[in-house]
Short mmCIF file of C-alpha atoms (C1' of nucleotides) in Angstrom, two decimals:
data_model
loop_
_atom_site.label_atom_id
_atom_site.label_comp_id
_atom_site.label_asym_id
_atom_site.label_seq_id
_atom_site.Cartn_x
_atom_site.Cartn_y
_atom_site.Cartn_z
CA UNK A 24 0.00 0.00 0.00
CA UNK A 25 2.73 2.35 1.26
CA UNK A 26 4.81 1.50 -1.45
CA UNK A 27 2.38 2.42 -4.41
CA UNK A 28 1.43 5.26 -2.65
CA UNK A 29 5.11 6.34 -2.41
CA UNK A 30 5.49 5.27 -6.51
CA UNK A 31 2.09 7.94 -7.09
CA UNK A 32 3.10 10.61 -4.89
CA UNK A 33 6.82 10.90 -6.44
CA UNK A 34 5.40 10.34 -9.95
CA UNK A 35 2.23 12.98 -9.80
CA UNK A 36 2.49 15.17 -6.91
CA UNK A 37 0.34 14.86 -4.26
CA UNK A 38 -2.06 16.87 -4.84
CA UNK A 39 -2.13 15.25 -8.40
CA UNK A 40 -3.20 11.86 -7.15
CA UNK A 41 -6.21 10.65 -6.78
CA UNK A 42 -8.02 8.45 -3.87
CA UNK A 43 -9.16 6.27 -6.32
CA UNK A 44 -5.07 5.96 -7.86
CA UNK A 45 -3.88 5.05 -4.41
CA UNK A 46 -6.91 2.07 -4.16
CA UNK A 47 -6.46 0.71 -7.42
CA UNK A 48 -2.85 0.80 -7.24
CA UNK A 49 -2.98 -0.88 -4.00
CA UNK A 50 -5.77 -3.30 -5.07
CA UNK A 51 -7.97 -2.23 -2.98
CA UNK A 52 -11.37 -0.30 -2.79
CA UNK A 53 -11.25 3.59 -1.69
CA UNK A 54 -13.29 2.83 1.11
CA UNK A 55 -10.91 0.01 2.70
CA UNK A 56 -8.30 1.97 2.16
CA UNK A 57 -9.33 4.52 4.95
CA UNK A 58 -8.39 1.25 7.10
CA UNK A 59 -4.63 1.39 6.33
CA UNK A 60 -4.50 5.24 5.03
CA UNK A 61 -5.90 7.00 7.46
CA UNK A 62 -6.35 10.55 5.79
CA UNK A 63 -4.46 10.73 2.42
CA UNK A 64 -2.41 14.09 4.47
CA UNK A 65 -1.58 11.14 7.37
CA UNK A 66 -0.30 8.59 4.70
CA UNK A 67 1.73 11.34 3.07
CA UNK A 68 3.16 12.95 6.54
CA UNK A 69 4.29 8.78 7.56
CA UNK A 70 5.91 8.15 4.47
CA UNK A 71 7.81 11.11 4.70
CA UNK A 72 8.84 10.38 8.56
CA UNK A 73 9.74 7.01 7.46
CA UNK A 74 11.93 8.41 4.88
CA UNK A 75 13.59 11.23 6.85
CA UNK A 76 14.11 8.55 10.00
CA UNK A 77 15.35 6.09 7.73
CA UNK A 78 17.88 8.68 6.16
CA UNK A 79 19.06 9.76 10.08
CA UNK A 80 19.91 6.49 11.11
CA UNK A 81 21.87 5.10 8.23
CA UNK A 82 24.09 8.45 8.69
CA UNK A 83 24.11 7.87 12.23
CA UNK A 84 25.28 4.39 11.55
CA UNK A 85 27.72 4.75 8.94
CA UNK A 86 29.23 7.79 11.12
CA UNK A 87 29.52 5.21 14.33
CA UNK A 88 31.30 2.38 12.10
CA UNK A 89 33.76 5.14 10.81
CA UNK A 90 36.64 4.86 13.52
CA UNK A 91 38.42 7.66 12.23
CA UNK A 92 37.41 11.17 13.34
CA UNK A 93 39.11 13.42 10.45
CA UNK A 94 36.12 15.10 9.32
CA UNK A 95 37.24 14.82 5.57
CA UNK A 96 36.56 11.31 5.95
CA UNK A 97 33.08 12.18 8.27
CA UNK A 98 32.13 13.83 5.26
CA UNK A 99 33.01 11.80 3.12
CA UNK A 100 30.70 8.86 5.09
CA UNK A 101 27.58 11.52 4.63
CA UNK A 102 28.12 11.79 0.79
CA UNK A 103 28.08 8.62 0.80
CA UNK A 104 25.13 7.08 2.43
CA UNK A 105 23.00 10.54 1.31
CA UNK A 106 24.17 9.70 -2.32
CA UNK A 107 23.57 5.62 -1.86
CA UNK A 108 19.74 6.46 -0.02
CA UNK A 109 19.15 9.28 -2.79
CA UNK A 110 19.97 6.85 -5.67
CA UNK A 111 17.95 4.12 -4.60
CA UNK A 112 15.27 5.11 -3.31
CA UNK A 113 14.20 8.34 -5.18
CA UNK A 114 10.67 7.75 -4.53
CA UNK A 115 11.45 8.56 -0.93
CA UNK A 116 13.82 12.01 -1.43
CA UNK A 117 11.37 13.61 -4.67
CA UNK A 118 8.54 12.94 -2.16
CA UNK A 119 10.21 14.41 0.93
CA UNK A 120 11.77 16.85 -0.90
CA UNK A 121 8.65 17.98 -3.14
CA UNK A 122 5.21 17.38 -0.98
CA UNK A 123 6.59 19.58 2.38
CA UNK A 124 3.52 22.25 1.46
CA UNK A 125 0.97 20.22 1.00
CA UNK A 126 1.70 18.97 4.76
CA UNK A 127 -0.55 20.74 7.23
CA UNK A 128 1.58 23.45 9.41
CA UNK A 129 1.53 20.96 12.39
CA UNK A 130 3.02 18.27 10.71
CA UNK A 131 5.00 20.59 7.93
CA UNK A 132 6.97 21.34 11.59
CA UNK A 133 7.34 18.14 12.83
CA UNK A 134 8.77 17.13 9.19
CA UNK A 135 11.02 19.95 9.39
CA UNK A 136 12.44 18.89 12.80
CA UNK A 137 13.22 15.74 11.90
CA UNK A 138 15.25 17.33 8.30
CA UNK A 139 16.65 19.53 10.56
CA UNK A 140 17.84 17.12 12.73
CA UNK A 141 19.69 14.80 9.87
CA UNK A 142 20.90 18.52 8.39
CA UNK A 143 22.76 19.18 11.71
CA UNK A 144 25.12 15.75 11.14
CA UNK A 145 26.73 17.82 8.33
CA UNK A 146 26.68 20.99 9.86
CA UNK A 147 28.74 19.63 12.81
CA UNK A 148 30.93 17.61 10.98
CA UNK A 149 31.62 21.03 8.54
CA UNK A 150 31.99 23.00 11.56
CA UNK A 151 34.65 20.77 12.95
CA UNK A 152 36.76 20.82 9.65
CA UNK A 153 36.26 24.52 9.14
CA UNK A 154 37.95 25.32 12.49
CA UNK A 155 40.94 23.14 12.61
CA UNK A 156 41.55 23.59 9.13
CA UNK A 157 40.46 20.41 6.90
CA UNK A 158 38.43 22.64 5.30
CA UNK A 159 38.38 26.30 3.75
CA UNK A 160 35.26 27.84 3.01
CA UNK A 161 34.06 31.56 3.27
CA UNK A 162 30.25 30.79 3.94
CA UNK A 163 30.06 27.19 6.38
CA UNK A 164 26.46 28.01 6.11
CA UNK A 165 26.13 28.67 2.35
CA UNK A 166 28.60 25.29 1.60
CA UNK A 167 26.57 23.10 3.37
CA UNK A 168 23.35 23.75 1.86
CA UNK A 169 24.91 24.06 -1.52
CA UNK A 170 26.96 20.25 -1.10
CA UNK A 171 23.39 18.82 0.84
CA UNK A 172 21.34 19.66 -2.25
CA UNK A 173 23.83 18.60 -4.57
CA UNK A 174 24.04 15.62 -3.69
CA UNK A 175 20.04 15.47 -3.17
CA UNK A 176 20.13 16.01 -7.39
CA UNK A 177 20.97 12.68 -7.80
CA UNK A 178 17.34 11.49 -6.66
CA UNK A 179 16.20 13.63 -9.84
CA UNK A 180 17.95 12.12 -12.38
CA UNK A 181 20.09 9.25 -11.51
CA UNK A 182 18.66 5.56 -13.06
CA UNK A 183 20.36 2.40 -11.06
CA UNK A 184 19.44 0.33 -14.82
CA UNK A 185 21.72 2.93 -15.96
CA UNK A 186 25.95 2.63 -17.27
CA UNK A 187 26.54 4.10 -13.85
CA UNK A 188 27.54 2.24 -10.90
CA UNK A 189 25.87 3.25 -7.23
CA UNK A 190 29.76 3.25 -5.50
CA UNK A 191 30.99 5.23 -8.41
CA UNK A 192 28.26 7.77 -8.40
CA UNK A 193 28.86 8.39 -4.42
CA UNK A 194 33.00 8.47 -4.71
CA UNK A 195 32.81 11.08 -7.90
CA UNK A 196 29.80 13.12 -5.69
CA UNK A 197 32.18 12.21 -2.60
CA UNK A 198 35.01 14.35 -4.91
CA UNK A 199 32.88 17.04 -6.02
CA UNK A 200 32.23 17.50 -2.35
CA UNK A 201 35.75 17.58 -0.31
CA UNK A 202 36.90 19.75 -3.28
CA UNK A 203 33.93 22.55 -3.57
CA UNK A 204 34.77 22.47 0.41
CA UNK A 205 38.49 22.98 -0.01
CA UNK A 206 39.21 20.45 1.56
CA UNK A 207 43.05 19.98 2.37
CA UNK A 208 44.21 16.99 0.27
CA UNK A 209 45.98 15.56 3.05
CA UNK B 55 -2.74 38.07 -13.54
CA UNK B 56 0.87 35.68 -14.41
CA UNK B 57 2.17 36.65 -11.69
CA UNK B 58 -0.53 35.98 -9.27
CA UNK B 59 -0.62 32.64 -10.84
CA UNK B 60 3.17 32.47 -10.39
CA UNK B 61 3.17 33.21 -6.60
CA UNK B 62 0.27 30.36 -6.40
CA UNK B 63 1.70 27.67 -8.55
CA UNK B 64 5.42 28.07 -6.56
CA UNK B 65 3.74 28.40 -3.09
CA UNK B 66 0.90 25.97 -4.14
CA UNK B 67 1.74 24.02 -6.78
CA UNK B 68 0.02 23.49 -10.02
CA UNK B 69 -2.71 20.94 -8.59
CA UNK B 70 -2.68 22.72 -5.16
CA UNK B 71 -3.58 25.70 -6.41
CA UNK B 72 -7.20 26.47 -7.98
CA UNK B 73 -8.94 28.44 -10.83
CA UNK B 74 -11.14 30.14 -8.42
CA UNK B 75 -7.29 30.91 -6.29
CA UNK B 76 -6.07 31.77 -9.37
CA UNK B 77 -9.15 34.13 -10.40
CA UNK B 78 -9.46 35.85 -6.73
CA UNK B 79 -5.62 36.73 -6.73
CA UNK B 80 -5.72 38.14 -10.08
CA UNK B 81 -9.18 40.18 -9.12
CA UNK B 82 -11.44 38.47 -11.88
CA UNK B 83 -13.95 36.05 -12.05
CA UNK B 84 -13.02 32.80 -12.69
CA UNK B 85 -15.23 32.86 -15.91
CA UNK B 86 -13.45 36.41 -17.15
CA UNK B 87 -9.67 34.52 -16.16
CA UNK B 88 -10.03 32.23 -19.41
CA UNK B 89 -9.57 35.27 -21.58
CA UNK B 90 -6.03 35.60 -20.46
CA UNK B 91 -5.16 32.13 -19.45
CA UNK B 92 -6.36 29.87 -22.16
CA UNK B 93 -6.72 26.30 -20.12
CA UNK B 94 -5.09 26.27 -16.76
CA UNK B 95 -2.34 24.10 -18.23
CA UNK B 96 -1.57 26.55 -21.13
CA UNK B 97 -1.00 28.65 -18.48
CA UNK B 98 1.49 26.51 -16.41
CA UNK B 99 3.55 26.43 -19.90
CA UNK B 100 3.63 29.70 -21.02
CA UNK B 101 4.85 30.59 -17.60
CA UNK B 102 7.54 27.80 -17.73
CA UNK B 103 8.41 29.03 -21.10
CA UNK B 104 8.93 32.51 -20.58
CA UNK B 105 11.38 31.88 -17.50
CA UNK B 106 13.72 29.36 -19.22
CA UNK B 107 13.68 31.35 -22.57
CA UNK B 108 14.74 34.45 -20.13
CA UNK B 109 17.31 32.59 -17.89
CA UNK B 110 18.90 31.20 -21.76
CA UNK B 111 18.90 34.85 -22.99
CA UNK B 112 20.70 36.18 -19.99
CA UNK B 113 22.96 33.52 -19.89
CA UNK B 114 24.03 33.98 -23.66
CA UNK B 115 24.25 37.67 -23.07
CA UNK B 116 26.35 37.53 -20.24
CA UNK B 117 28.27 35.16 -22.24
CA UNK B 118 28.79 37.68 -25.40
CA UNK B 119 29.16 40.16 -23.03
CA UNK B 120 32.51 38.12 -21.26
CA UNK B 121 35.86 39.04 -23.59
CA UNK B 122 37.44 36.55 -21.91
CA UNK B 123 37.93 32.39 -23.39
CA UNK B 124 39.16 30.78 -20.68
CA UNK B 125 36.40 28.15 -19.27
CA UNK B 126 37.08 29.05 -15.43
CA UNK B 127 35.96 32.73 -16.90
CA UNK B 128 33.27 31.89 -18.76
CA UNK B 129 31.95 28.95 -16.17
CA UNK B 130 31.98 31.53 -13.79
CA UNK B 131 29.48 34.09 -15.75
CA UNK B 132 27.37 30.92 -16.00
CA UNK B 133 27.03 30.42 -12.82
CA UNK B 134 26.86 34.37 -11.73
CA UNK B 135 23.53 34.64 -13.79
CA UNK B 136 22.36 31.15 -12.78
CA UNK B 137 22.32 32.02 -9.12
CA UNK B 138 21.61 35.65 -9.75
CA UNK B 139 18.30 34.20 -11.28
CA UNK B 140 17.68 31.82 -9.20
CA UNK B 141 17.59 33.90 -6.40
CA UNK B 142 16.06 36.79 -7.59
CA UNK B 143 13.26 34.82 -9.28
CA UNK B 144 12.89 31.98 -7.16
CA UNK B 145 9.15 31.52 -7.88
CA UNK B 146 9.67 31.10 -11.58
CA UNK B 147 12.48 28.55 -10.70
CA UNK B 148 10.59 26.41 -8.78
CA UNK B 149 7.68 26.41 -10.83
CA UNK B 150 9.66 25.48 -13.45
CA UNK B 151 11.81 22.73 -11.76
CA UNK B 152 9.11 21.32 -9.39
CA UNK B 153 5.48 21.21 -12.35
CA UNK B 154 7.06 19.00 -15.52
CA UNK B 155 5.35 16.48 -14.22
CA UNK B 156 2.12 18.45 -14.64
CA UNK B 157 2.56 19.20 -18.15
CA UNK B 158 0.72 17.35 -20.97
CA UNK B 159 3.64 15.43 -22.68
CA UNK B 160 4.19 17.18 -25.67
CA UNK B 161 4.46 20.06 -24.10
CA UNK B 162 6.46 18.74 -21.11
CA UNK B 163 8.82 17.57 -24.28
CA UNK B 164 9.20 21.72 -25.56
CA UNK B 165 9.56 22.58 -22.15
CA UNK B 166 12.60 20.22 -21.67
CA UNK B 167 14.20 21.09 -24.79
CA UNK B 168 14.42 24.83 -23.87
CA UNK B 169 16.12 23.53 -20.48
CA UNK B 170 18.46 21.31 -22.33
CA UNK B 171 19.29 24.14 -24.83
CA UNK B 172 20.26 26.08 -21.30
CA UNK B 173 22.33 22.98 -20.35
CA UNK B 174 24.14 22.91 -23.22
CA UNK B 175 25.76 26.06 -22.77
CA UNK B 176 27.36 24.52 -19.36
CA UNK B 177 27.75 21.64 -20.95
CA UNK B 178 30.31 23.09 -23.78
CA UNK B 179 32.17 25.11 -21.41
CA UNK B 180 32.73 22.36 -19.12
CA UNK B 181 33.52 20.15 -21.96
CA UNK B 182 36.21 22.49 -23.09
CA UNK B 183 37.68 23.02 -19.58
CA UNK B 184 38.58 19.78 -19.27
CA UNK B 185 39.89 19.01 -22.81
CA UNK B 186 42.12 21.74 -22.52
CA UNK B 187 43.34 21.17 -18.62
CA UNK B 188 41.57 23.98 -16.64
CA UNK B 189 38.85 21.21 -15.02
CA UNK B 190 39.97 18.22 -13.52
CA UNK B 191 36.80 15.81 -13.29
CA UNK B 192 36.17 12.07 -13.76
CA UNK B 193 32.61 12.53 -15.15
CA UNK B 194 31.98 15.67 -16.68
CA UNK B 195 28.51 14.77 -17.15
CA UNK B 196 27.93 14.07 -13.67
CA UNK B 197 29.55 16.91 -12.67
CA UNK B 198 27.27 19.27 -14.79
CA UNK B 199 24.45 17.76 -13.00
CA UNK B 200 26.08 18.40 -10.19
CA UNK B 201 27.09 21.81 -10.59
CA UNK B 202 24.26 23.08 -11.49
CA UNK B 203 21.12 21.75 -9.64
CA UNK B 204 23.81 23.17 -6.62
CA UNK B 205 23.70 26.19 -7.82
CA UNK B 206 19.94 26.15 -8.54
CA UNK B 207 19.12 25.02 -4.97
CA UNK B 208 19.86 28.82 -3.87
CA UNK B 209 15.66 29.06 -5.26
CA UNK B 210 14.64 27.06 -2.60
CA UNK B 211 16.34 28.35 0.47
CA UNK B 212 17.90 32.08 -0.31
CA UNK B 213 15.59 34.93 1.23
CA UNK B 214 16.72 38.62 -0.76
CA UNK B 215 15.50 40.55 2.24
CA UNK B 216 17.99 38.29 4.87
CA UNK B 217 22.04 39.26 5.45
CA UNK B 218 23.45 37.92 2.08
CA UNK B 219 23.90 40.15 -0.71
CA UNK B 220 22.64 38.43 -4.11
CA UNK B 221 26.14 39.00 -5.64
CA UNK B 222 28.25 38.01 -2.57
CA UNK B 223 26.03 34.62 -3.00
CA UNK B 224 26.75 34.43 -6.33
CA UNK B 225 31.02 34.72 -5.56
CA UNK B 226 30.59 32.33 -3.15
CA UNK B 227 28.57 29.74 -5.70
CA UNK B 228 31.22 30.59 -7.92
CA UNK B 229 33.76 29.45 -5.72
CA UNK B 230 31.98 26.19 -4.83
CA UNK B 231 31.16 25.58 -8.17
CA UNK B 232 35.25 25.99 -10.03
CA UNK B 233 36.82 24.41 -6.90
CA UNK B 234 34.13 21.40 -7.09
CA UNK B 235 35.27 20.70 -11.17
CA UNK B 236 38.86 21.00 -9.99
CA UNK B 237 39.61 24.38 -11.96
CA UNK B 238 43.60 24.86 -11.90
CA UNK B 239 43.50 27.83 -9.86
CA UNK B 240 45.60 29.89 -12.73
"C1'" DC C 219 -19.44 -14.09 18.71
"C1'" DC C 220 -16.02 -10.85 17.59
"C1'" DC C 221 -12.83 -8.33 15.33
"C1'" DA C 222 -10.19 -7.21 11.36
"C1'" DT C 223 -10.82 -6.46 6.69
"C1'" DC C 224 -13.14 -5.39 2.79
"C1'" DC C 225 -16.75 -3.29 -0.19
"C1'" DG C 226 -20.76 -0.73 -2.87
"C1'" DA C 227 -23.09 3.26 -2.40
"C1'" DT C 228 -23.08 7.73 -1.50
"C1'" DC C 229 -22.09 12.18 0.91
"C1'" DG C 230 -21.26 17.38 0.23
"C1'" DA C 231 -17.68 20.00 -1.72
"C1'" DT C 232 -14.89 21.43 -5.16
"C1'" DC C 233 -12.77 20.73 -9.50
"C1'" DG C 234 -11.80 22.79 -14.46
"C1'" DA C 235 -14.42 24.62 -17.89
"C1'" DT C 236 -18.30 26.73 -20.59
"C1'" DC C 237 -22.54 29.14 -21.28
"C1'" DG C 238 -25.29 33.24 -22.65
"C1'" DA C 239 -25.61 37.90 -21.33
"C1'" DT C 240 -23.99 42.53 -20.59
"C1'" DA C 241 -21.34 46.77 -20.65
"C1'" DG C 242 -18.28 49.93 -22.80
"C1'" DG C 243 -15.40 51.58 -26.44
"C1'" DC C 244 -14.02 51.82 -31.34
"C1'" DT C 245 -15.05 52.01 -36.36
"C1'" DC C 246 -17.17 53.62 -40.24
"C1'" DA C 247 -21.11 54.30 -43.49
"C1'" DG C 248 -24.70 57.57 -44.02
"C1'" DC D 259 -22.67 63.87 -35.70
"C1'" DT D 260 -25.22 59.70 -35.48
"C1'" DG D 261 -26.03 55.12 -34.73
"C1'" DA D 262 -25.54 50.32 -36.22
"C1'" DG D 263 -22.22 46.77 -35.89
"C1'" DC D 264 -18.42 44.72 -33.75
"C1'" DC D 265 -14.82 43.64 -30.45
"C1'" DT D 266 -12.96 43.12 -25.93
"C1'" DA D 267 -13.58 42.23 -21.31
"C1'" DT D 268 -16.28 40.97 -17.79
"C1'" DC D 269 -19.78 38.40 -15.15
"C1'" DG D 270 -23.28 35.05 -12.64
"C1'" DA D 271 -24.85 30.68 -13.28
"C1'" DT D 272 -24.04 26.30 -14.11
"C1'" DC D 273 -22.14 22.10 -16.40
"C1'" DG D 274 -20.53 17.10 -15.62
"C1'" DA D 275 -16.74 15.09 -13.32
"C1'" DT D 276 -14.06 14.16 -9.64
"C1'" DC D 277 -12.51 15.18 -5.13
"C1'" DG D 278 -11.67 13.26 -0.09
"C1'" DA D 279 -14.25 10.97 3.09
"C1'" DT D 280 -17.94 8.13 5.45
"C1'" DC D 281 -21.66 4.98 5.96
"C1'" DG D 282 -23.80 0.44 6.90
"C1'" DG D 283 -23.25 -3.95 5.73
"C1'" DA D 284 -21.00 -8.10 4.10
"C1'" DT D 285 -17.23 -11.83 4.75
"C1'" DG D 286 -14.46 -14.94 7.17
"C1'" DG D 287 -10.71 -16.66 10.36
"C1'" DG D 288 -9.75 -17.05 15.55
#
DNA sequence: CCCATCCGATCGATCGATCGATAGGCTCAG
DNA sequence: CTGAGCCTATCGATCGATCGATCGGATGGG
């Protein structure tokens, strides 16, 4: 059910799909789909906590299994779980990404804490190599929105059928990255 | 009566936002508002059309305007009017880079031919920066990508009215942008 | 017997779009 | 100068379709 949703929402826009889309493409009527659903804004707000929680911990993860604590290679973890979730799961990231204003201010908030919260892993990890030097960039701020949405781009028009491997696509994003934040090639 | 329908469809979006939205914010009845818009979707293109046709003219006569050959120079213009744009207009922007999908498909098809004509202009430059040495990038395809949805994501965060001057923004994208393709720093 | 699951039927609201009518200004023959 | 004819711009009313949501009632396994 989730999962066609998720397929419907990324494809048309929320606000471009239909009750009656979400039931067929779940095989089901409209009216038992209120038993799984809830309101269509409920189904929309979960997916997108799924996706956003789902996103937090694999960071959190990947950070904890990283022994080292040079924040060129913290960085370079983020790229590349952000890169590896964004590729394979676009569904997910266009939804997230596209559908916060059709969320009801409540849960547009509660959305935006939990983005927030996954945002702050770079930020702290940027931060760090700012001040002892790893990297060298005028705007902390500016960089780490600009390197977060790049990678993000891949979710818009990466294809895993295509010529293009997953690991390649996160070490050349992992590149673009350390160098647009100067980082010292030590 | 475009541009009401231009704050609605970025804040909105195109199914969000209705023809009697549309008709109140541009003082008409909704009956009168097919006079000017043709069909809602008509609408959505012309809109799109007219802001990628602009951002292509400014970008070509910035371009012209640039004496210079070298593609960290000319690069740099691209991306100078790309985030000038982008920031400036950011309601054309994301009207443009969040509706394709509501577009009827030969007219999504025109609409992403004018975009790839845009692309093409990074596209050469980059191409000839790293032929001739300047860049320094694996995949200059996926760096192009790269490059510029970065430097397009200044649309969906950048406020005019907060502390960052549209041009300092635009020197710091440019930065990001030439250290991220590896530009020999000649 | 109950509870989870499903459905056909239907709710009021709103959707995008069209209708015929009207009001005002411009043109041009008489 | 007049007035008939036309064009542009506007409207209230309304079209059929679809919207999100809810109802009461099946069905069937525990």
């Amino acid at each position: 059910m989730e999962d066609a949703a998720l397929t419907l929402f990324a494809e048309r826009g929320f606000h471009g799909t239909g009750i009656r889309q979400l039931a067929e493409a779940a095989g089901l009527s409209s009216a038992s789909l209120y038993h799984w659903m809830g309101t269509k804004e409920e189904l929309l707000a979960r997916l997108m906590r799924q996706a956003l929680t789902r996103l937090t911990d694999a960071a959190v993860a990947d950070l904890a299994a990283a022994p080292q604590d040079d924040p060129r290679t913290r960085v370079a973890v983020l790229v590349r779980v952000h890169v590896r979730e964004h590729a394979l799961r676009r569904r997910e990231t266009r939804v997230v990404d596209g559908e916060l204003a059709a969320l009801g201010e409540g849960t547009r908030a509660e959305v935006l804490d939990l983005r927030d919260t996954y945002e702050q892993l770079w930020a702290e990890e940027i931060r760090r190599g700012c001040e002892d030097g790893a990297f060298t960039v005028a705007r902390p701020d500016v960089a780490r929105r600009a390197v977060l949405e790049m990678c993000s781009s891949v979710a818009r028009w990466y294809r895993p059928d295509g010529p293009l491997d997953v690991e390649e696509l996160a070490a050349t994003y992992v590149d673009l990255t350390l160098r647009a934040l100067g980082a010292d090639p030590a």
